[in-house]
mmCIF file of C-alpha atoms in Angstrom:
data_model
loop_
_atom_site.group_PDB
_atom_site.id
_atom_site.type_symbol
_atom_site.label_atom_id
_atom_site.label_comp_id
_atom_site.label_asym_id
_atom_site.label_seq_id
_atom_site.Cartn_x
_atom_site.Cartn_y
_atom_site.Cartn_z
ATOM 1 C CA MET C 210 -11.257 6.042 -12.137
ATOM 2 C CA LYS C 211 -11.702 8.825 -14.687
ATOM 3 C CA ASP C 212 -12.574 11.267 -11.865
ATOM 4 C CA SER C 213 -9.458 10.275 -9.928
ATOM 5 C CA LEU C 214 -7.343 10.725 -13.080
ATOM 6 C CA LEU C 215 -8.823 14.186 -13.618
ATOM 7 C CA ARG C 216 -8.180 15.105 -9.953
ATOM 8 C CA LEU C 217 -4.587 13.896 -10.325
ATOM 9 C CA LEU C 218 -4.114 15.930 -13.488
ATOM 10 C CA GLY C 219 -5.532 19.019 -11.786
ATOM 11 C CA ALA C 220 -3.235 18.583 -8.790
ATOM 12 C CA LEU C 221 -0.224 18.103 -11.016
ATOM 13 C CA ALA C 222 -1.110 21.133 -13.136
ATOM 14 C CA ALA C 223 -1.260 23.216 -9.980
ATOM 15 C CA THR C 224 2.374 22.362 -9.338
ATOM 16 C CA ALA C 225 3.368 23.879 -12.698
ATOM 17 C CA PHE C 226 4.681 20.724 -14.336
ATOM 18 C CA SER C 227 4.104 20.292 -18.069
ATOM 19 C CA LEU C 228 1.483 17.588 -18.445
ATOM 20 C CA ALA C 229 0.624 17.688 -22.143
ATOM 21 C CA PRO C 230 1.511 14.012 -22.746
ATOM 22 C CA ILE C 231 -0.432 12.803 -19.688
ATOM 23 C CA ALA C 232 -3.403 15.018 -20.547
ATOM 24 C CA ALA C 233 -3.354 13.587 -24.059
ATOM 25 C CA LEU C 234 -3.506 10.092 -22.595
ATOM 26 C CA ALA C 235 -6.546 11.074 -20.537
ATOM 27 C CA GLN C 236 -8.334 12.842 -23.402
ATOM 28 C CA GLY C 237 -7.616 10.482 -26.285
ATOM 29 C CA THR C 238 -6.860 11.398 -29.882
ATOM 30 C CA PRO C 239 -8.424 14.670 -31.131
ATOM 31 C CA GLY C 240 -11.507 14.064 -33.249
ATOM 32 C CA THR C 241 -12.505 10.858 -31.504
ATOM 33 C CA GLU C 242 -14.923 10.237 -28.683
ATOM 34 C CA ALA C 243 -13.640 10.427 -25.114
ATOM 35 C CA PRO C 244 -11.889 7.237 -24.030
ATOM 36 C CA SER C 245 -13.592 4.762 -21.762
ATOM 37 C CA GLU C 246 -12.207 4.185 -18.303
ATOM 38 C CA SER C 247 -10.323 1.127 -19.530
ATOM 39 C CA ALA C 248 -8.860 3.039 -22.492
ATOM 40 C CA THR C 249 -7.551 5.713 -20.121
ATOM 41 C CA ASP C 250 -6.086 3.037 -17.847
ATOM 42 C CA LEU C 251 -4.506 1.367 -20.864
ATOM 43 C CA GLY C 252 -2.908 4.649 -21.993
ATOM 44 C CA VAL C 253 -1.412 5.314 -18.577
ATOM 45 C CA ALA C 254 -0.256 1.696 -18.282
ATOM 46 C CA ARG C 255 1.441 1.935 -21.687
ATOM 47 C CA ALA C 256 3.170 5.172 -20.668
ATOM 48 C CA LEU C 257 4.460 3.557 -17.458
ATOM 49 C CA ASP C 258 5.537 0.473 -19.425
ATOM 50 C CA ALA C 259 7.544 2.799 -21.674
ATOM 51 C CA VAL C 260 9.162 4.427 -18.621
ATOM 52 C CA MET C 261 10.137 1.029 -17.208
ATOM 53 C CA ALA C 262 11.398 -0.278 -20.564
ATOM 54 C CA ARG C 263 13.575 2.797 -21.014
ATOM 55 C CA ALA C 264 14.803 2.501 -17.414
ATOM 56 C CA LEU C 265 15.832 -1.098 -18.030
ATOM 57 C CA SER C 266 17.571 -0.129 -21.268
ATOM 58 C CA LEU C 267 19.766 2.232 -19.229
ATOM 59 C CA ARG C 268 21.115 -0.517 -16.945
ATOM 60 C CA GLY C 269 24.861 -0.185 -16.744
ATOM 61 C CA THR C 270 24.859 3.613 -17.145
ATOM 62 C CA ARG C 271 27.366 4.909 -14.621
ATOM 63 C CA TYR C 272 26.480 6.823 -11.478
ATOM 64 C CA ARG C 273 27.401 10.486 -11.340
ATOM 65 C CA ALA C 274 26.435 12.871 -8.522
ATOM 66 C CA GLY C 275 24.178 15.509 -10.049
ATOM 67 C CA GLY C 276 23.963 13.526 -13.303
ATOM 68 C CA ALA C 277 20.753 13.602 -15.294
ATOM 69 C CA SER C 278 21.470 12.062 -18.703
ATOM 70 C CA PRO C 279 22.734 8.807 -20.199
ATOM 71 C CA GLU C 280 25.727 10.664 -21.633
ATOM 72 C CA THR C 281 26.906 12.112 -18.323
ATOM 73 C CA GLY C 282 25.593 9.451 -15.952
ATOM 74 C CA PHE C 283 22.842 9.601 -13.342
ATOM 75 C CA ASP C 284 22.238 10.078 -9.689
ATOM 76 C CA CYS C 285 18.977 8.603 -8.383
ATOM 77 C CA SER C 286 16.729 11.642 -8.803
ATOM 78 C CA GLY C 287 18.383 12.565 -12.098
ATOM 79 C CA PHE C 288 17.598 9.051 -13.372
ATOM 80 C CA VAL C 289 13.922 9.193 -12.381
ATOM 81 C CA GLY C 290 13.589 12.781 -13.582
ATOM 82 C CA TYR C 291 15.192 11.981 -16.933
ATOM 83 C CA LEU C 292 12.725 9.138 -17.545
ATOM 84 C CA TYR C 293 9.645 11.167 -16.634
ATOM 85 C CA ARG C 294 10.839 14.074 -18.784
ATOM 86 C CA ASP C 295 11.986 11.918 -21.720
ATOM 87 C CA ILE C 296 9.039 9.506 -21.839
ATOM 88 C CA LEU C 297 6.135 11.367 -20.210
ATOM 89 C CA GLY C 298 7.181 14.918 -21.001
ATOM 90 C CA PHE C 299 6.978 16.468 -17.571
ATOM 91 C CA GLN C 300 9.504 17.707 -15.088
ATOM 92 C CA LEU C 301 9.808 16.196 -11.628
ATOM 93 C CA PRO C 302 11.571 18.081 -8.851
ATOM 94 C CA ARG C 303 15.341 17.570 -8.791
ATOM 95 C CA SER C 304 15.964 15.881 -5.434
ATOM 96 C CA ALA C 305 14.522 12.666 -4.000
ATOM 97 C CA GLN C 306 13.195 14.607 -0.986
ATOM 98 C CA GLU C 307 11.396 17.054 -3.269
ATOM 99 C CA ILE C 308 9.998 14.229 -5.431
ATOM 100 C CA TRP C 309 8.613 12.652 -2.239
ATOM 101 C CA ARG C 310 6.331 15.693 -1.827
ATOM 102 C CA PHE C 311 4.794 14.922 -5.238
ATOM 103 C CA GLY C 312 2.160 12.286 -5.984
ATOM 104 C CA ARG C 313 0.019 10.079 -3.783
ATOM 105 C CA LYS C 314 1.389 7.885 -0.995
ATOM 106 C CA VAL C 315 1.147 4.139 -1.662
ATOM 107 C CA GLU C 316 1.447 1.387 0.928
ATOM 108 C CA ARG C 317 4.093 -1.232 0.235
ATOM 109 C CA GLU C 318 1.528 -3.991 -0.241
ATOM 110 C CA ASP C 319 -0.262 -1.847 -2.858
ATOM 111 C CA LEU C 320 2.783 -1.109 -5.041
ATOM 112 C CA ARG C 321 2.287 -1.247 -8.790
ATOM 113 C CA PRO C 322 4.942 -1.176 -11.505
ATOM 114 C CA GLY C 323 5.922 2.431 -12.170
ATOM 115 C CA ASP C 324 5.486 3.615 -8.577
ATOM 116 C CA LEU C 325 8.411 5.506 -7.089
ATOM 117 C CA VAL C 326 10.102 3.907 -4.077
ATOM 118 C CA PHE C 327 12.049 5.915 -1.497
ATOM 119 C CA TYR C 328 14.848 5.006 0.888
ATOM 120 C CA ASP C 329 17.043 6.551 3.569
ATOM 121 C CA THR C 330 20.555 5.967 2.236
ATOM 122 C CA LEU C 331 22.286 9.065 3.615
ATOM 123 C CA ARG C 332 20.935 8.995 7.183
ATOM 124 C CA ARG C 333 18.281 11.327 5.843
ATOM 125 C CA PRO C 334 14.702 10.193 5.082
ATOM 126 C CA PHE C 335 13.761 10.119 1.401
ATOM 127 C CA SER C 336 17.359 10.573 0.242
ATOM 128 C CA HIS C 337 17.105 7.906 -2.487
ATOM 129 C CA VAL C 338 14.483 7.123 -5.150
ATOM 130 C CA GLY C 339 13.953 4.333 -7.678
ATOM 131 C CA ILE C 340 11.182 2.945 -9.888
ATOM 132 C CA TYR C 341 9.269 -0.156 -8.808
ATOM 133 C CA LEU C 342 9.172 -2.865 -11.487
ATOM 134 C CA GLY C 343 7.032 -5.505 -9.768
ATOM 135 C CA ASP C 344 7.932 -8.712 -7.890
ATOM 136 C CA ASN C 345 9.790 -6.680 -5.224
ATOM 137 C CA GLN C 346 12.283 -5.390 -7.807
ATOM 138 C CA PHE C 347 13.194 -1.776 -8.468
ATOM 139 C CA VAL C 348 15.559 -0.020 -10.847
ATOM 140 C CA HIS C 349 17.742 2.845 -9.657
ATOM 141 C CA ALA C 350 21.010 4.696 -9.999
ATOM 142 C CA PRO C 351 22.880 3.707 -6.831
ATOM 143 C CA THR C 352 26.008 5.376 -5.510
ATOM 144 C CA SER C 353 29.478 6.464 -6.511
ATOM 145 C CA GLY C 354 31.262 3.719 -8.416
ATOM 146 C CA GLY C 355 27.974 2.024 -9.300
ATOM 147 C CA SER C 356 25.699 1.992 -12.304
ATOM 148 C CA VAL C 357 21.963 1.821 -13.011
ATOM 149 C CA ARG C 358 20.756 -1.594 -11.885
ATOM 150 C CA VAL C 359 17.814 -3.666 -10.722
ATOM 151 C CA VAL C 360 17.756 -4.811 -7.108
ATOM 152 C CA ASN C 361 15.389 -6.671 -4.800
ATOM 153 C CA MET C 362 13.803 -4.372 -2.239
ATOM 154 C CA ASN C 363 13.684 -7.263 0.248
ATOM 155 C CA GLU C 364 17.491 -7.414 0.431
ATOM 156 C CA ARG C 365 18.557 -6.590 3.972
ATOM 157 C CA TYR C 366 20.168 -3.263 2.989
ATOM 158 C CA TRP C 367 17.072 -1.951 1.184
ATOM 159 C CA ALA C 368 14.487 -3.408 3.562
ATOM 160 C CA ALA C 369 16.156 -1.634 6.507
ATOM 161 C CA ARG C 370 16.126 1.715 4.674
ATOM 162 C CA TRP C 371 12.573 1.711 3.277
ATOM 163 C CA ASN C 372 10.790 5.078 3.667
ATOM 164 C CA GLY C 373 7.709 4.706 1.462
ATOM 165 C CA ALA C 374 6.329 4.937 -2.052
ATOM 166 C CA LYS C 375 4.457 7.424 -4.212
ATOM 167 C CA ARG C 376 2.306 7.049 -7.301
ATOM 168 C CA VAL C 377 2.632 9.908 -9.742
ATOM 169 C CA ALA C 378 0.319 8.296 -12.288
ATOM 170 C CA PRO C 379 -2.973 6.523 -11.535
#
């Protein structure tokens, strides 16, 4: 697991995103021994828990095309990008299609909380992104007139538009 985390960190660093907070999770506190595999997993899990908790705290924030903050509102990629920047300290690409190019593909049956889920909502693959919460639920900023909300990915609308999922943290 530690090797896969280090490979992930190296791949992410190559894409020029700031990874100081994630690297700190992998390396532990300065002056202490290197974390065990389970300590590293625990750090990443806590970081993803923080992302999901913050995402849920933003339920009800209005949708705004191009929006990327709670004050102005969010579109889907602005919502995900805000959380990764605010909680994890690194910048994701700005559009859902660009975010799709980032991370490791995950099969639907292997989804874990914190994975990013992608949908075709504009007759364009990977035009929408949200954050998987577990139990077939994901949180996202939907469309004009909507607000950040949790939905079931098995609902007919979402099931028909599923494109895939990515894991940007181990």
